[in-house]
Short mmCIF file of C-alpha atoms in Angstrom, two decimals:
data_model
loop_
_atom_site.label_atom_id
_atom_site.label_comp_id
_atom_site.label_asym_id
_atom_site.label_seq_id
_atom_site.Cartn_x
_atom_site.Cartn_y
_atom_site.Cartn_z
CA GLN A 10 0.00 0.00 0.00
CA LYS A 11 1.40 3.34 -1.09
CA GLU A 12 1.80 5.81 1.75
CA VAL A 13 1.00 8.97 -0.22
CA GLU A 14 -1.42 8.65 -3.13
CA GLN A 15 -2.03 11.05 -6.00
CA ASN A 16 -3.84 10.72 -9.31
CA SER A 17 -1.13 10.75 -11.98
CA GLY A 18 -3.27 12.73 -14.45
CA PRO A 19 -2.83 14.52 -16.68
CA LEU A 20 -5.34 17.01 -15.34
CA SER A 21 -6.23 19.36 -18.17
CA VAL A 22 -7.90 22.72 -17.47
CA PRO A 23 -8.44 25.83 -19.61
CA GLU A 24 -6.57 29.02 -18.85
CA GLY A 25 -8.29 31.01 -16.13
CA ALA A 26 -10.00 28.00 -14.56
CA ILE A 27 -9.48 26.52 -11.10
CA ALA A 28 -7.26 23.44 -10.95
CA SER A 29 -7.90 21.05 -8.07
CA LEU A 30 -5.20 18.57 -7.06
CA ASN A 31 -5.78 15.90 -4.45
CA CYS A 32 -3.68 13.71 -2.20
CA THR A 33 -4.41 11.06 0.44
CA TYR A 34 -1.99 9.65 3.00
CA SER A 35 -1.95 6.57 5.19
CA ASP A 36 -0.09 7.58 8.38
CA ARG A 37 -2.60 9.09 10.81
CA GLY A 38 0.24 10.49 12.91
CA SER A 39 1.49 12.77 10.11
CA GLN A 40 1.63 16.41 11.14
CA SER A 41 3.28 18.27 8.25
CA PHE A 42 2.10 18.47 4.65
CA PHE A 43 3.65 20.12 1.63
CA TRP A 44 2.97 20.81 -2.04
CA TYR A 45 5.85 21.06 -4.51
CA ARG A 46 5.87 22.00 -8.19
CA GLN A 47 8.31 20.30 -10.55
CA TYR A 48 8.96 21.35 -14.12
CA SER A 49 10.30 18.72 -16.51
CA GLY A 50 13.98 18.03 -15.90
CA LYS A 51 14.17 20.35 -12.88
CA SER A 52 14.15 19.83 -9.13
CA PRO A 53 10.99 20.32 -7.05
CA GLU A 54 10.24 23.75 -5.61
CA LEU A 55 8.08 24.33 -2.54
CA ILE A 56 4.69 25.98 -3.12
CA MET A 57 2.84 25.57 0.16
CA SER A 58 3.12 23.99 3.57
CA ILE A 59 0.14 23.27 5.85
CA TYR A 60 0.11 21.93 9.38
CA SER A 61 -3.44 22.31 10.75
CA ASN A 62 -6.93 21.46 9.53
CA GLY A 63 -8.61 23.95 7.24
CA ASP A 64 -7.51 26.20 4.41
CA LYS A 65 -4.31 28.16 3.88
CA GLU A 66 -4.13 30.71 1.09
CA ASP A 67 -1.08 32.20 -0.63
CA GLY A 68 -1.80 34.25 -3.71
CA ARG A 69 -3.49 32.04 -6.32
CA PHE A 70 -2.81 28.90 -4.29
CA THR A 71 -4.95 27.41 -1.51
CA ALA A 72 -3.99 24.30 0.41
CA GLN A 73 -6.69 22.38 2.26
CA LEU A 74 -6.10 19.80 4.99
CA ASN A 75 -8.53 17.32 6.57
CA LYS A 76 -6.68 15.08 9.01
CA ALA A 77 -9.80 13.06 9.90
CA SER A 78 -10.15 12.03 6.26
CA GLN A 79 -6.36 11.92 5.73
CA TYR A 80 -6.73 14.19 2.75
CA VAL A 81 -4.85 17.23 1.53
CA SER A 82 -5.57 19.25 -1.61
CA LEU A 83 -4.21 22.17 -3.60
CA LEU A 84 -6.37 24.63 -5.52
CA ILE A 85 -4.86 26.87 -8.17
CA ARG A 86 -7.09 29.79 -9.13
CA ASP A 87 -6.84 31.63 -12.46
CA SER A 88 -4.63 28.87 -13.88
CA GLN A 89 -1.96 30.00 -16.32
CA PRO A 90 -0.06 28.02 -18.98
CA SER A 91 3.06 28.58 -16.85
CA ASP A 92 1.40 26.50 -14.12
CA SER A 93 1.71 23.43 -16.35
CA ALA A 94 3.98 21.11 -14.36
CA THR A 95 3.90 18.08 -12.09
CA TYR A 96 2.61 18.77 -8.59
CA LEU A 97 4.00 16.61 -5.79
CA CYS A 98 2.31 16.08 -2.46
CA ALA A 99 4.68 15.36 0.46
CA VAL A 100 4.02 14.24 4.02
CA LYS A 101 6.32 14.12 7.04
CA GLU A 102 5.31 10.78 8.55
CA SER A 103 7.56 11.02 11.58
CA SER A 104 9.18 14.27 12.57
CA TYR A 105 11.89 13.89 9.94
CA LYS A 106 10.88 11.21 7.41
CA LEU A 107 9.52 13.03 4.33
CA ILE A 108 7.57 10.92 1.83
CA PHE A 109 6.33 11.99 -1.61
CA GLY A 110 3.45 10.93 -3.78
CA SER A 111 4.03 10.07 -7.42
CA GLY A 112 2.74 13.46 -8.57
CA THR A 113 -0.11 14.82 -10.70
CA ARG A 114 0.69 16.30 -14.09
CA LEU A 115 -1.26 19.52 -14.75
CA LEU A 116 -1.80 20.91 -18.24
CA VAL A 117 -3.25 24.40 -18.60
CA ARG A 118 -4.61 24.97 -22.11
CA PRO A 119 -4.26 28.52 -23.53
CA ASP O 28 24.50 32.70 -1.62
CA GLY O 29 22.73 30.26 0.66
CA GLY O 30 21.58 27.02 -0.83
CA ILE O 31 22.05 23.36 -1.58
CA THR O 32 24.71 22.38 -4.09
CA GLN O 33 24.79 19.02 -5.81
CA SER O 34 27.65 17.92 -7.99
CA PRO O 35 28.21 16.84 -10.62
CA LYS O 36 25.12 17.74 -12.64
CA TYR O 37 25.66 14.78 -14.98
CA LEU O 38 27.53 11.58 -14.14
CA PHE O 39 28.29 8.53 -16.20
CA ARG O 40 29.22 5.25 -14.59
CA LYS O 41 30.48 2.01 -15.98
CA GLU O 42 28.81 -1.13 -14.77
CA GLY O 43 30.47 -2.51 -11.64
CA GLN O 44 31.83 0.85 -10.48
CA ASN O 45 30.99 2.73 -7.31
CA VAL O 46 30.29 6.45 -7.67
CA THR O 47 29.77 9.18 -5.09
CA LEU O 48 27.35 12.06 -5.48
CA SER O 49 28.07 15.22 -3.55
CA CYS O 50 25.55 17.31 -1.60
CA GLU O 51 26.58 20.41 0.36
CA GLN O 52 24.34 22.97 2.11
CA ASN O 53 25.18 26.27 3.79
CA LEU O 54 21.73 26.85 5.25
CA ASN O 55 22.64 25.50 8.70
CA HIS O 56 19.92 22.87 8.28
CA ASP O 57 19.96 19.88 10.60
CA ALA O 58 18.20 17.35 8.36
CA MET O 59 19.30 16.13 4.93
CA TYR O 60 17.73 13.72 2.46
CA TRP O 61 18.50 11.73 -0.67
CA TYR O 62 15.81 10.82 -3.18
CA ARG O 63 15.78 8.93 -6.44
CA GLN O 64 13.43 9.85 -9.31
CA ASP O 65 12.85 7.65 -12.34
CA PRO O 66 11.24 9.05 -15.52
CA GLY O 67 7.58 9.89 -15.00
CA GLN O 68 7.71 8.81 -11.36
CA GLY O 69 7.64 10.49 -7.97
CA LEU O 70 10.48 10.78 -5.49
CA ARG O 71 11.55 7.72 -3.54
CA LEU O 72 13.47 8.15 -0.28
CA ILE O 73 16.91 6.50 -0.16
CA TYR O 74 18.40 7.79 3.11
CA TYR O 75 17.86 10.65 5.50
CA SER O 76 19.83 12.16 8.36
CA GLN O 77 18.51 14.13 11.31
CA ILE O 78 21.88 15.11 12.80
CA VAL O 79 25.59 14.65 12.28
CA ASN O 80 26.84 11.06 12.56
CA ASP O 81 23.31 9.65 12.37
CA PHE O 82 21.24 8.51 9.40
CA GLN O 83 18.31 6.22 8.65
CA LYS O 84 17.38 4.03 5.70
CA GLY O 85 14.52 5.14 3.54
CA ASP O 86 12.35 2.93 1.35
CA ILE O 87 14.98 1.98 -1.24
CA ALA O 88 18.35 1.96 0.60
CA GLU O 89 19.69 -1.29 -0.91
CA GLY O 90 22.76 -0.68 -3.05
CA TYR O 91 23.38 2.79 -1.59
CA SER O 92 25.45 4.13 1.29
CA VAL O 93 25.78 7.54 2.96
CA SER O 94 27.80 9.35 5.59
CA ARG O 95 27.15 12.48 7.68
CA GLU O 96 30.48 13.51 9.16
CA LYS O 97 29.74 17.22 8.87
CA LYS O 98 26.48 19.14 9.20
CA GLU O 99 26.97 20.70 5.78
CA SER O 100 27.66 17.53 3.81
CA PHE O 101 25.70 14.35 3.02
CA PRO O 102 27.38 12.38 0.21
CA LEU O 103 25.65 9.42 -1.42
CA THR O 104 27.58 6.45 -2.81
CA VAL O 105 25.90 4.33 -5.45
CA THR O 106 27.54 0.94 -5.18
CA SER O 107 27.90 -1.83 -7.73
CA ALA O 108 25.19 -3.69 -5.78
CA GLN O 109 22.60 -1.23 -7.12
CA LYS O 110 21.42 -3.07 -10.22
CA ASN O 111 19.56 -0.26 -11.94
CA PRO O 112 21.19 3.02 -10.89
CA THR O 113 20.28 5.17 -13.89
CA ALA O 114 18.05 7.90 -12.45
CA PHE O 115 17.79 11.54 -11.34
CA TYR O 116 19.15 11.92 -7.79
CA LEU O 117 17.92 14.75 -5.59
CA CYS O 118 19.33 15.98 -2.31
CA ALA O 119 17.26 18.08 0.08
CA SER O 120 17.62 19.68 3.49
CA SER O 121 15.30 21.07 6.16
CA ILE O 122 15.83 23.13 9.30
CA GLY O 123 14.54 20.37 11.50
CA GLU O 124 11.55 18.56 12.88
CA GLY O 125 8.36 18.89 10.83
CA THR O 126 9.62 21.65 8.57
CA GLU O 127 9.66 21.98 4.79
CA ALA O 128 12.57 20.69 2.72
CA PHE O 129 14.43 22.50 -0.04
CA PHE O 130 16.13 20.80 -2.96
CA GLY O 131 19.40 21.00 -4.80
CA GLN O 132 19.49 20.99 -8.61
CA GLY O 133 19.96 17.25 -8.87
CA THR O 134 22.47 14.84 -10.40
CA ARG O 135 21.53 12.79 -13.42
CA LEU O 136 23.35 9.44 -13.27
CA THR O 137 23.61 7.21 -16.32
CA VAL O 138 25.17 3.75 -16.47
CA VAL O 139 27.07 3.16 -19.70
#
């Protein structure tokens, strides 16, 4: 059983739309959750971190966490073609062990 | 400039050889990580270290070894026991417990 699950996609949305990316995790004791963006051939870059239940907004990005359902999501408003990338969900299962999902590829159509 | 430096960017290895990938950080971060990424896949954890002189195996440690003699450095050796080493290797670091990790630029290893 995979520890962090993501739909591989691709998720295709038109420019200006809201993109919704989802992630589930198996370790109920996890306390720290992160979203990274990775362009092809490059290393991942951190977009958002979230530690408590609810929503956290940063510009066009909103992370949502529901620990009871073991679910974390990322919403991208007003999607742009430059947002086309793979989005990786990451979970710190113990205080230090950081585990990644396999990523969701997002395509934003002009 | 503060950051995480991986070298080399590209590395070619003959079958049966050991190779060492370098990872250095000047962010004063306690924790460091090594991940492997295969084409079209996510990141798989090889080893991680919370403090100097201590490290733990990740999910795919077989065929790899690490050391953490200095806080700034966490080199990864890919041994001849690793049967399929061709991949993109990523090093990351974080300040400490529960915090976000930041990545170096990666090393692309190819077996020839």
